[in-house]
mmCIF file of C-alpha atoms in Angstrom:
data_model
loop_
_atom_site.group_PDB
_atom_site.id
_atom_site.type_symbol
_atom_site.label_atom_id
_atom_site.label_comp_id
_atom_site.label_asym_id
_atom_site.label_seq_id
_atom_site.Cartn_x
_atom_site.Cartn_y
_atom_site.Cartn_z
ATOM 1 C CA MET A 13 90.790 146.174 151.252
ATOM 2 C CA THR A 14 92.316 146.079 147.679
ATOM 3 C CA PRO A 15 96.045 147.215 148.174
ATOM 4 C CA ARG A 16 97.076 150.577 146.588
ATOM 5 C CA ARG A 17 99.252 150.449 143.998
ATOM 6 C CA PRO A 18 102.678 152.287 143.827
ATOM 7 C CA TYR A 19 103.399 155.485 142.029
ATOM 8 C CA ARG A 20 102.378 155.392 138.291
ATOM 9 C CA LEU A 21 104.468 156.253 135.655
ATOM 10 C CA ALA A 22 104.027 158.273 132.770
ATOM 11 C CA ALA A 23 105.445 156.802 129.003
ATOM 12 C CA THR A 24 108.438 158.451 128.026
ATOM 13 C CA THR A 25 108.003 160.257 124.693
ATOM 14 C CA THR A 26 109.749 157.014 123.525
ATOM 15 C CA ALA A 27 107.797 154.788 124.070
ATOM 16 C CA VAL A 28 104.903 156.495 123.294
ATOM 17 C CA ALA A 29 106.322 157.148 119.816
ATOM 18 C CA ALA A 30 107.225 153.243 119.708
ATOM 19 C CA LEU A 31 103.601 152.521 120.256
ATOM 20 C CA ALA A 32 101.779 154.426 117.911
ATOM 21 C CA PHE A 33 99.349 153.159 115.621
ATOM 22 C CA GLY A 34 99.888 151.823 112.372
ATOM 23 C CA ALA A 35 103.969 151.280 112.987
ATOM 24 C CA VAL A 36 105.700 148.925 110.813
ATOM 25 C CA ALA A 37 103.201 146.567 108.486
ATOM 26 C CA CYS A 38 103.745 142.751 109.069
ATOM 27 C CA GLY A 39 103.111 140.801 105.401
ATOM 28 C CA ASN A 40 100.379 140.621 103.580
ATOM 29 C CA GLY A 41 96.973 139.588 104.856
ATOM 30 C CA GLU A 42 97.361 135.588 104.305
ATOM 31 C CA GLN A 43 99.803 135.570 107.089
ATOM 32 C CA ALA A 44 98.305 137.737 109.589
ATOM 33 C CA ALA A 45 95.598 134.677 110.273
ATOM 34 C CA THR A 46 96.695 131.946 112.538
ATOM 35 C CA ALA A 47 95.439 128.221 111.367
ATOM 36 C CA ASP A 48 91.788 128.612 112.110
ATOM 37 C CA GLY A 49 91.746 131.997 110.119
ATOM 38 C CA LYS A 50 91.394 134.369 112.807
ATOM 39 C CA VAL A 51 94.230 137.295 113.444
ATOM 40 C CA PRO A 52 95.739 137.656 116.767
ATOM 41 C CA VAL A 53 95.623 140.221 118.633
ATOM 42 C CA VAL A 54 96.641 141.139 122.203
ATOM 43 C CA VAL A 55 95.486 143.960 124.546
ATOM 44 C CA SER A 56 97.176 145.737 127.501
ATOM 45 C CA THR A 57 92.962 145.067 129.006
ATOM 46 C CA ASN A 58 89.982 143.528 128.701
ATOM 47 C CA VAL A 59 88.327 147.300 128.530
ATOM 48 C CA TRP A 60 90.792 147.016 125.052
ATOM 49 C CA GLY A 61 89.884 143.960 124.283
ATOM 50 C CA SER A 62 86.049 144.100 124.023
ATOM 51 C CA VAL A 63 86.310 146.582 122.111
ATOM 52 C CA VAL A 64 88.510 144.591 119.518
ATOM 53 C CA THR A 65 85.922 141.766 119.835
ATOM 54 C CA ALA A 66 83.181 144.681 118.492
ATOM 55 C CA VAL A 67 85.314 145.517 115.048
ATOM 56 C CA GLY A 68 86.828 141.846 114.700
ATOM 57 C CA GLY A 69 84.044 139.875 115.805
ATOM 58 C CA ASP A 70 84.663 135.966 114.954
ATOM 59 C CA LYS A 71 87.822 137.099 112.496
ATOM 60 C CA VAL A 72 89.992 137.457 115.765
ATOM 61 C CA SER A 73 91.597 136.100 118.184
ATOM 62 C CA VAL A 74 92.101 138.437 121.647
ATOM 63 C CA LYS A 75 94.128 138.349 124.515
ATOM 64 C CA ALA A 76 94.615 140.537 127.217
ATOM 65 C CA ILE A 77 97.062 140.625 129.547
ATOM 66 C CA ILE A 78 94.862 141.869 131.907
ATOM 67 C CA ASP A 79 91.495 140.190 132.079
ATOM 68 C CA ASP A 80 91.172 140.303 135.686
ATOM 69 C CA PRO A 81 88.786 142.735 138.040
ATOM 70 C CA SER A 82 91.594 143.446 140.560
ATOM 71 C CA GLY A 83 94.392 143.445 138.271
ATOM 72 C CA ASP A 84 96.090 146.762 138.268
ATOM 73 C CA PRO A 85 97.999 147.684 134.539
ATOM 74 C CA HIS A 86 99.851 150.630 136.353
ATOM 75 C CA SER A 87 101.713 148.254 138.287
ATOM 76 C CA TYR A 88 101.711 144.604 136.502
ATOM 77 C CA GLN A 89 104.728 142.838 135.583
ATOM 78 C CA SER A 90 104.332 141.335 132.553
ATOM 79 C CA THR A 91 105.531 137.039 132.510
ATOM 80 C CA PRO A 92 107.309 135.989 130.089
ATOM 81 C CA GLU A 93 104.038 134.032 128.574
ATOM 82 C CA ASP A 94 102.599 137.631 128.053
ATOM 83 C CA ALA A 95 105.830 138.720 126.250
ATOM 84 C CA ALA A 96 104.898 135.350 123.940
ATOM 85 C CA ASP A 97 101.866 136.372 123.339
ATOM 86 C CA ALA A 98 102.773 140.255 122.398
ATOM 87 C CA ALA A 99 106.019 138.306 119.844
ATOM 88 C CA GLY A 100 102.869 135.997 117.967
ATOM 89 C CA ALA A 101 100.129 138.683 117.462
ATOM 90 C CA ARG A 102 99.817 140.676 114.415
ATOM 91 C CA LEU A 103 97.759 143.897 116.375
ATOM 92 C CA LEU A 104 98.625 145.144 119.883
ATOM 93 C CA VAL A 105 95.994 147.904 121.516
ATOM 94 C CA ALA A 106 97.233 149.864 124.336
ATOM 95 C CA ASN A 107 95.815 152.407 126.676
ATOM 96 C CA GLY A 108 98.921 154.681 126.814
ATOM 97 C CA GLY A 109 99.631 157.709 128.405
ATOM 98 C CA GLY A 110 101.875 155.602 131.081
ATOM 99 C CA TYR A 111 99.022 153.311 131.725
ATOM 100 C CA ASP A 112 99.648 150.172 130.422
ATOM 101 C CA GLU A 113 104.376 151.056 130.512
ATOM 102 C CA PHE A 114 104.583 147.196 131.201
ATOM 103 C CA PHE A 115 102.585 146.739 127.594
ATOM 104 C CA THR A 116 104.696 149.422 126.181
ATOM 105 C CA GLN A 117 107.498 147.133 126.528
ATOM 106 C CA MET A 118 106.882 143.791 125.633
ATOM 107 C CA ALA A 119 105.519 145.751 122.147
ATOM 108 C CA ASP A 120 109.056 147.215 121.145
ATOM 109 C CA GLN A 121 109.552 143.547 121.221
ATOM 110 C CA ALA A 122 107.489 143.061 118.670
ATOM 111 C CA PRO A 123 108.181 145.603 115.965
ATOM 112 C CA GLU A 124 106.520 143.930 112.660
ATOM 113 C CA ALA A 125 102.942 143.836 114.907
ATOM 114 C CA ARG A 126 100.921 147.060 113.954
ATOM 115 C CA LYS A 127 99.641 149.111 116.862
ATOM 116 C CA VAL A 128 96.736 151.136 118.329
ATOM 117 C CA VAL A 129 97.528 153.414 121.316
ATOM 118 C CA ALA A 130 93.997 154.617 122.385
ATOM 119 C CA PHE A 131 95.810 158.168 124.439
ATOM 120 C CA GLU A 132 97.221 159.079 121.289
ATOM 121 C CA VAL A 133 94.827 158.404 118.642
ATOM 122 C CA SER A 134 92.607 160.611 121.318
ATOM 123 C CA GLY A 135 94.711 163.341 120.764
ATOM 124 C CA HIS A 136 94.809 164.318 124.331
ATOM 125 C CA ALA A 137 98.680 163.739 124.404
ATOM 126 C CA HIS A 138 98.852 166.763 122.482
ATOM 127 C CA GLU A 139 96.450 168.916 124.385
ATOM 128 C CA GLU A 140 98.039 172.731 125.332
ATOM 129 C CA PRO A 141 98.338 172.280 129.600
ATOM 130 C CA ALA A 142 96.061 174.088 131.903
ATOM 131 C CA PRO A 143 96.474 178.084 131.813
ATOM 132 C CA GLU A 144 98.350 179.450 134.984
ATOM 133 C CA GLY A 145 96.877 180.226 137.315
ATOM 134 C CA SER A 146 93.225 177.903 136.728
ATOM 135 C CA GLU A 147 92.476 175.240 139.497
ATOM 136 C CA ALA A 148 93.905 172.636 136.867
ATOM 137 C CA HIS A 149 97.153 174.032 136.567
ATOM 138 C CA GLU A 150 97.141 174.746 140.547
ATOM 139 C CA ALA A 151 96.279 170.977 141.294
ATOM 140 C CA HIS A 152 98.652 169.545 139.019
ATOM 141 C CA GLU A 153 101.864 171.958 139.100
ATOM 142 C CA GLY A 154 104.969 170.553 139.897
ATOM 143 C CA GLU A 155 104.370 167.852 139.446
ATOM 144 C CA ALA A 156 107.678 166.475 137.700
ATOM 145 C CA HIS A 157 109.297 163.002 139.469
ATOM 146 C CA ALA A 158 111.762 160.440 138.360
ATOM 147 C CA GLU A 159 111.587 157.000 139.521
ATOM 148 C CA GLU A 160 113.393 153.638 138.579
ATOM 149 C CA GLY A 161 115.536 156.730 135.810
ATOM 150 C CA HIS A 162 112.689 157.782 133.904
ATOM 151 C CA ALA A 163 112.061 161.262 133.831
ATOM 152 C CA HIS A 164 107.997 161.722 133.558
ATOM 153 C CA GLU A 165 105.349 164.600 133.896
ATOM 154 C CA HIS A 166 102.098 163.535 135.738
ATOM 155 C CA GLY A 167 98.677 164.373 136.024
ATOM 156 C CA GLU A 168 98.469 167.064 133.247
ATOM 157 C CA VAL A 169 96.316 165.419 131.020
ATOM 158 C CA ASN A 170 93.938 162.438 132.150
ATOM 159 C CA GLU A 171 94.962 158.536 130.609
ATOM 160 C CA HIS A 172 92.225 157.184 131.616
ATOM 161 C CA VAL A 173 90.818 157.287 127.952
ATOM 162 C CA TRP A 174 88.684 154.505 127.705
ATOM 163 C CA TYR A 175 85.704 156.817 129.239
ATOM 164 C CA ASP A 176 86.192 158.927 126.625
ATOM 165 C CA LEU A 177 83.835 157.753 124.355
ATOM 166 C CA PRO A 178 84.670 159.870 121.070
ATOM 167 C CA THR A 179 87.863 158.353 121.896
ATOM 168 C CA VAL A 180 86.621 154.190 122.128
ATOM 169 C CA SER A 181 85.168 155.483 118.468
ATOM 170 C CA LYS A 182 88.570 156.533 117.250
ATOM 171 C CA VAL A 183 89.787 153.659 118.271
ATOM 172 C CA ALA A 184 87.624 151.161 116.775
ATOM 173 C CA ASP A 185 87.894 152.842 113.361
ATOM 174 C CA GLN A 186 91.649 152.435 113.495
ATOM 175 C CA ILE A 187 91.589 148.859 114.308
ATOM 176 C CA ALA A 188 88.920 148.081 111.147
ATOM 177 C CA THR A 189 91.751 149.893 109.277
ATOM 178 C CA GLN A 190 93.990 147.386 110.840
ATOM 179 C CA LEU A 191 92.952 144.873 110.554
ATOM 180 C CA GLY A 192 91.199 145.320 107.462
ATOM 181 C CA GLU A 193 94.680 145.904 105.977
ATOM 182 C CA LEU A 194 96.175 142.863 107.923
ATOM 183 C CA GLN A 195 93.052 140.511 106.810
ATOM 184 C CA PRO A 196 91.638 142.575 103.129
ATOM 185 C CA ALA A 197 88.997 139.406 102.310
ATOM 186 C CA ASP A 198 87.768 140.465 105.493
ATOM 187 C CA ALA A 199 88.010 143.993 105.677
ATOM 188 C CA GLY A 200 84.335 145.009 104.964
ATOM 189 C CA VAL A 201 83.267 142.969 107.966
ATOM 190 C CA PHE A 202 85.138 145.341 109.983
ATOM 191 C CA THR A 203 84.418 148.616 108.637
ATOM 192 C CA ALA A 204 80.521 147.447 109.070
ATOM 193 C CA ASN A 205 81.119 146.019 112.935
ATOM 194 C CA ALA A 206 83.076 149.600 113.614
ATOM 195 C CA THR A 207 79.930 151.562 112.184
ATOM 196 C CA GLN A 208 77.479 150.042 114.512
ATOM 197 C CA PHE A 209 79.412 149.910 117.184
ATOM 198 C CA LYS A 210 80.285 153.467 116.466
ATOM 199 C CA GLY A 211 76.400 153.945 116.450
ATOM 200 C CA LYS A 212 75.677 152.492 119.958
ATOM 201 C CA LEU A 213 78.489 154.798 121.516
ATOM 202 C CA ASP A 214 76.899 157.447 120.203
ATOM 203 C CA GLU A 215 73.567 156.580 121.385
ATOM 204 C CA LEU A 216 75.460 155.658 124.461
ATOM 205 C CA THR A 217 77.086 159.463 124.225
ATOM 206 C CA LYS A 218 74.044 161.219 124.156
ATOM 207 C CA GLN A 219 72.595 159.268 126.917
ATOM 208 C CA ALA A 220 75.078 160.770 129.112
ATOM 209 C CA GLY A 221 74.861 164.202 127.644
ATOM 210 C CA GLN A 222 71.215 164.234 128.917
ATOM 211 C CA ILE A 223 72.452 164.124 132.620
ATOM 212 C CA GLY A 224 73.852 167.110 132.965
ATOM 213 C CA THR A 225 70.827 168.840 131.162
ATOM 214 C CA ALA A 226 67.858 166.609 133.034
ATOM 215 C CA ASN A 227 70.355 167.723 136.545
ATOM 216 C CA PRO A 228 71.628 171.647 136.118
ATOM 217 C CA ASP A 229 73.923 172.239 138.459
ATOM 218 C CA ARG A 230 74.738 168.824 140.138
ATOM 219 C CA LYS A 231 78.283 168.378 141.946
ATOM 220 C CA VAL A 232 80.084 165.403 142.344
ATOM 221 C CA VAL A 233 83.868 164.309 143.585
ATOM 222 C CA ALA A 234 85.969 161.780 143.335
ATOM 223 C CA THR A 235 88.140 159.401 145.241
ATOM 224 C CA GLU A 236 90.505 159.385 141.759
ATOM 225 C CA PRO A 237 89.837 161.233 138.381
ATOM 226 C CA ILE A 238 88.887 157.564 137.171
ATOM 227 C CA ALA A 239 85.736 158.770 135.032
ATOM 228 C CA HIS A 240 87.179 161.954 134.528
ATOM 229 C CA TYR A 241 86.423 162.270 130.234
ATOM 230 C CA LEU A 242 82.624 160.219 131.242
ATOM 231 C CA LEU A 243 81.618 163.564 133.364
ATOM 232 C CA GLU A 244 82.618 165.997 131.211
ATOM 233 C CA THR A 245 80.095 164.277 128.455
ATOM 234 C CA ALA A 246 77.505 164.508 131.449
ATOM 235 C CA LYS A 247 78.290 167.839 132.147
ATOM 236 C CA VAL A 248 78.628 167.796 135.945
ATOM 237 C CA ALA A 249 80.886 169.418 137.913
ATOM 238 C CA ASP A 250 83.872 167.951 139.738
ATOM 239 C CA ALA A 251 84.121 169.456 142.938
ATOM 240 C CA THR A 252 87.196 167.665 144.723
ATOM 241 C CA PRO A 253 89.605 170.099 145.898
ATOM 242 C CA PRO A 254 92.729 170.136 144.028
ATOM 243 C CA GLU A 255 95.233 169.226 146.788
ATOM 244 C CA PHE A 256 93.183 166.461 147.923
ATOM 245 C CA ALA A 257 93.122 164.832 143.842
ATOM 246 C CA LYS A 258 96.880 165.754 143.691
ATOM 247 C CA ALA A 259 97.293 163.909 146.810
ATOM 248 C CA ILE A 260 96.162 160.830 145.420
ATOM 249 C CA GLU A 261 97.089 160.433 142.153
ATOM 250 C CA GLU A 262 101.324 160.685 143.472
ATOM 251 C CA GLU A 263 100.629 158.042 146.508
ATOM 252 C CA SER A 264 101.224 161.089 148.604
ATOM 253 C CA GLU A 265 99.811 161.857 152.130
ATOM 254 C CA VAL A 266 96.627 163.601 151.781
ATOM 255 C CA PRO A 267 96.787 167.603 153.516
ATOM 256 C CA ALA A 268 95.041 168.067 156.911
ATOM 257 C CA ALA A 269 93.118 171.055 155.100
ATOM 258 C CA ALA A 270 91.974 168.894 151.391
ATOM 259 C CA GLN A 271 90.923 165.951 154.034
ATOM 260 C CA ASP A 272 88.384 168.031 155.966
ATOM 261 C CA ALA A 273 87.562 169.803 153.235
ATOM 262 C CA MET A 274 86.517 166.592 150.943
ATOM 263 C CA ASN A 275 84.883 165.884 153.882
ATOM 264 C CA GLN A 276 83.045 168.547 154.296
ATOM 265 C CA LEU A 277 81.862 168.603 150.800
ATOM 266 C CA VAL A 278 80.626 165.153 151.222
ATOM 267 C CA SER A 279 78.808 165.266 155.038
ATOM 268 C CA GLY A 280 77.388 168.762 154.306
ATOM 269 C CA LYS A 281 75.918 167.406 150.742
ATOM 270 C CA GLN A 282 77.590 169.965 148.963
ATOM 271 C CA VAL A 283 77.563 167.514 146.191
ATOM 272 C CA HIS A 284 75.330 164.940 144.727
ATOM 273 C CA ALA A 285 77.500 161.985 145.067
ATOM 274 C CA VAL A 286 80.765 160.777 145.238
ATOM 275 C CA ILE A 287 82.642 158.731 142.390
ATOM 276 C CA ASN A 288 84.546 155.767 143.639
ATOM 277 C CA ASN A 289 87.301 153.623 142.366
ATOM 278 C CA ALA A 290 86.107 150.744 143.410
ATOM 279 C CA GLN A 291 89.050 148.719 142.458
ATOM 280 C CA THR A 292 91.814 150.466 144.426
ATOM 281 C CA THR A 293 91.151 151.927 147.295
ATOM 282 C CA SER A 294 93.108 153.356 150.895
ATOM 283 C CA PRO A 295 92.217 154.078 154.212
ATOM 284 C CA VAL A 296 91.487 157.962 153.344
ATOM 285 C CA THR A 297 88.964 156.431 150.286
ATOM 286 C CA GLU A 298 87.287 154.258 152.303
ATOM 287 C CA GLN A 299 86.894 156.861 154.742
ATOM 288 C CA LEU A 300 85.449 159.104 152.184
ATOM 289 C CA VAL A 301 82.811 156.575 151.117
ATOM 290 C CA THR A 302 81.745 155.699 154.950
ATOM 291 C CA THR A 303 80.969 159.310 155.169
ATOM 292 C CA ALA A 304 79.211 159.122 152.490
ATOM 293 C CA LYS A 305 76.700 156.775 153.046
ATOM 294 C CA ASN A 306 76.644 157.634 156.511
ATOM 295 C CA ALA A 307 75.642 161.393 154.842
ATOM 296 C CA GLY A 308 73.379 159.688 152.636
ATOM 297 C CA VAL A 309 75.084 160.759 149.584
ATOM 298 C CA PRO A 310 75.459 158.296 146.582
ATOM 299 C CA VAL A 311 78.446 155.963 146.119
ATOM 300 C CA VAL A 312 78.902 155.714 142.067
ATOM 301 C CA ASP A 313 81.795 153.274 141.508
ATOM 302 C CA VAL A 314 84.064 153.084 138.524
ATOM 303 C CA THR A 315 86.103 150.508 137.429
ATOM 304 C CA GLU A 316 89.539 150.210 135.609
ATOM 305 C CA THR A 317 88.710 147.226 133.690
ATOM 306 C CA LEU A 318 85.725 145.360 133.258
ATOM 307 C CA PRO A 319 83.706 143.866 135.804
ATOM 308 C CA ALA A 320 83.691 139.967 136.458
ATOM 309 C CA GLY A 321 81.299 138.210 134.613
ATOM 310 C CA VAL A 322 81.035 141.773 132.063
ATOM 311 C CA THR A 323 82.672 141.520 128.467
ATOM 312 C CA ASP A 324 80.764 143.948 126.478
ATOM 313 C CA TYR A 325 82.236 146.948 126.525
ATOM 314 C CA ILE A 326 78.504 149.202 125.657
ATOM 315 C CA ALA A 327 76.785 146.736 127.965
ATOM 316 C CA TRP A 328 79.323 148.047 130.587
ATOM 317 C CA MET A 329 79.421 151.929 129.761
ATOM 318 C CA THR A 330 75.315 152.091 129.676
ATOM 319 C CA GLN A 331 75.967 150.818 133.023
ATOM 320 C CA GLU A 332 77.928 153.345 134.488
ATOM 321 C CA VAL A 333 76.340 155.338 132.812
ATOM 322 C CA ASN A 334 72.742 154.652 134.151
ATOM 323 C CA ASP A 335 74.376 154.804 137.504
ATOM 324 C CA LEU A 336 75.000 158.288 137.203
ATOM 325 C CA ALA A 337 71.846 159.192 136.036
ATOM 326 C CA ALA A 338 69.931 157.373 138.616
ATOM 327 C CA ALA A 339 72.975 159.368 141.416
ATOM 328 C CA LEU A 340 72.066 162.186 140.098
ATOM 329 C CA GLY A 341 68.442 162.344 139.789
ATOM 330 C CA ARG A 342 67.723 162.002 143.256
#
C-alpha cells in the first residue's frame, strides 16, 4: 500500500505572489541559454515538464524535481541538489495552489528566474467561494487550519489544474511567451509549438465533452477529487458524499455515515464508476475499490504525475479520457 501523505498545505498569499508568472526578467536571450543553446527549465513535476517539452522542443533542457510515479508533491522535501537546479534555471514552472509548496520555497531563492504558476494562470484562485448552503459549501466550510506555523484554508478551490485542459492551454501560451523572451531567436518556434499543442488539447477537450453527451445522467464517486476538472469537462456528475470527500482531503477519519453512504452508492450500483487516485491510497480507499470490483462497478485509475514510461502529456491525458469513456459507456 502506498503510504498516505501528511495533510497538504495551501500556499500563503505571499508564496503565491512570489511565484506569479513573469516575475523578474533575467537578462538577455544570449544569457538565457546554456552552452548547448538550450534554455534550462526546472519544473515541480514531470506533468508540467511534459508541457514545457511540448512547447520548447529541443530548445529547452527540462529538469523535473518529481519524476517518479510514486513521488508525492504534497509531502516532498527538497534537497540541496534541487535548490541548485532551481537556482540555475532561467524558467521555473510550478502547479501552485499549495500543491507543490516545496517548489515555492525554492523559487523564492531564484529571484532572477522567470516563473509560471499553473494555478495562478488558471484563474481558479480568484473564483468566488461556493454559495452558502450548497453541497460544495457544506463539503468545505470550516476548513481553516494552522499547521507548522502556516495559516491556511483548504479545499475551497481544487488545485489539481493539470486535469483542467483549458488551464493547460493557457500555461502553454505563458511558457511560449517566457521562452520567447528568454531566447528571442526561437520565439517563433515556441509559438508554433504551443499552437500545435493547444490544437491537440482542443481536440481532447471535445472528445472529453462527448462523454457526457453520449452517456447522459452518468454519476461517479471519487476517492479523491484529483480529476475534478476532467469530470466537469466530460459533464459527468460527481456523487461523492461531501463528508467523505472532506475527511479524505483532511486526512481525518471518515465518519461512519459517510463511509456507509459511499459504500451503498457503489455496492448498490447507484454510480457508474469509481475514480481512484492510484498514487496515494489508504485502507478506506482500498476497501472502496474492492467493493467496486466485487459489485462490477468499473474503477478508473488516475494519477498525480505521469505514469512510468509516459513522457507525453497528450498521450497520457488521451488515455485518461478513453478510460473514463469506456467505463461510462458500459
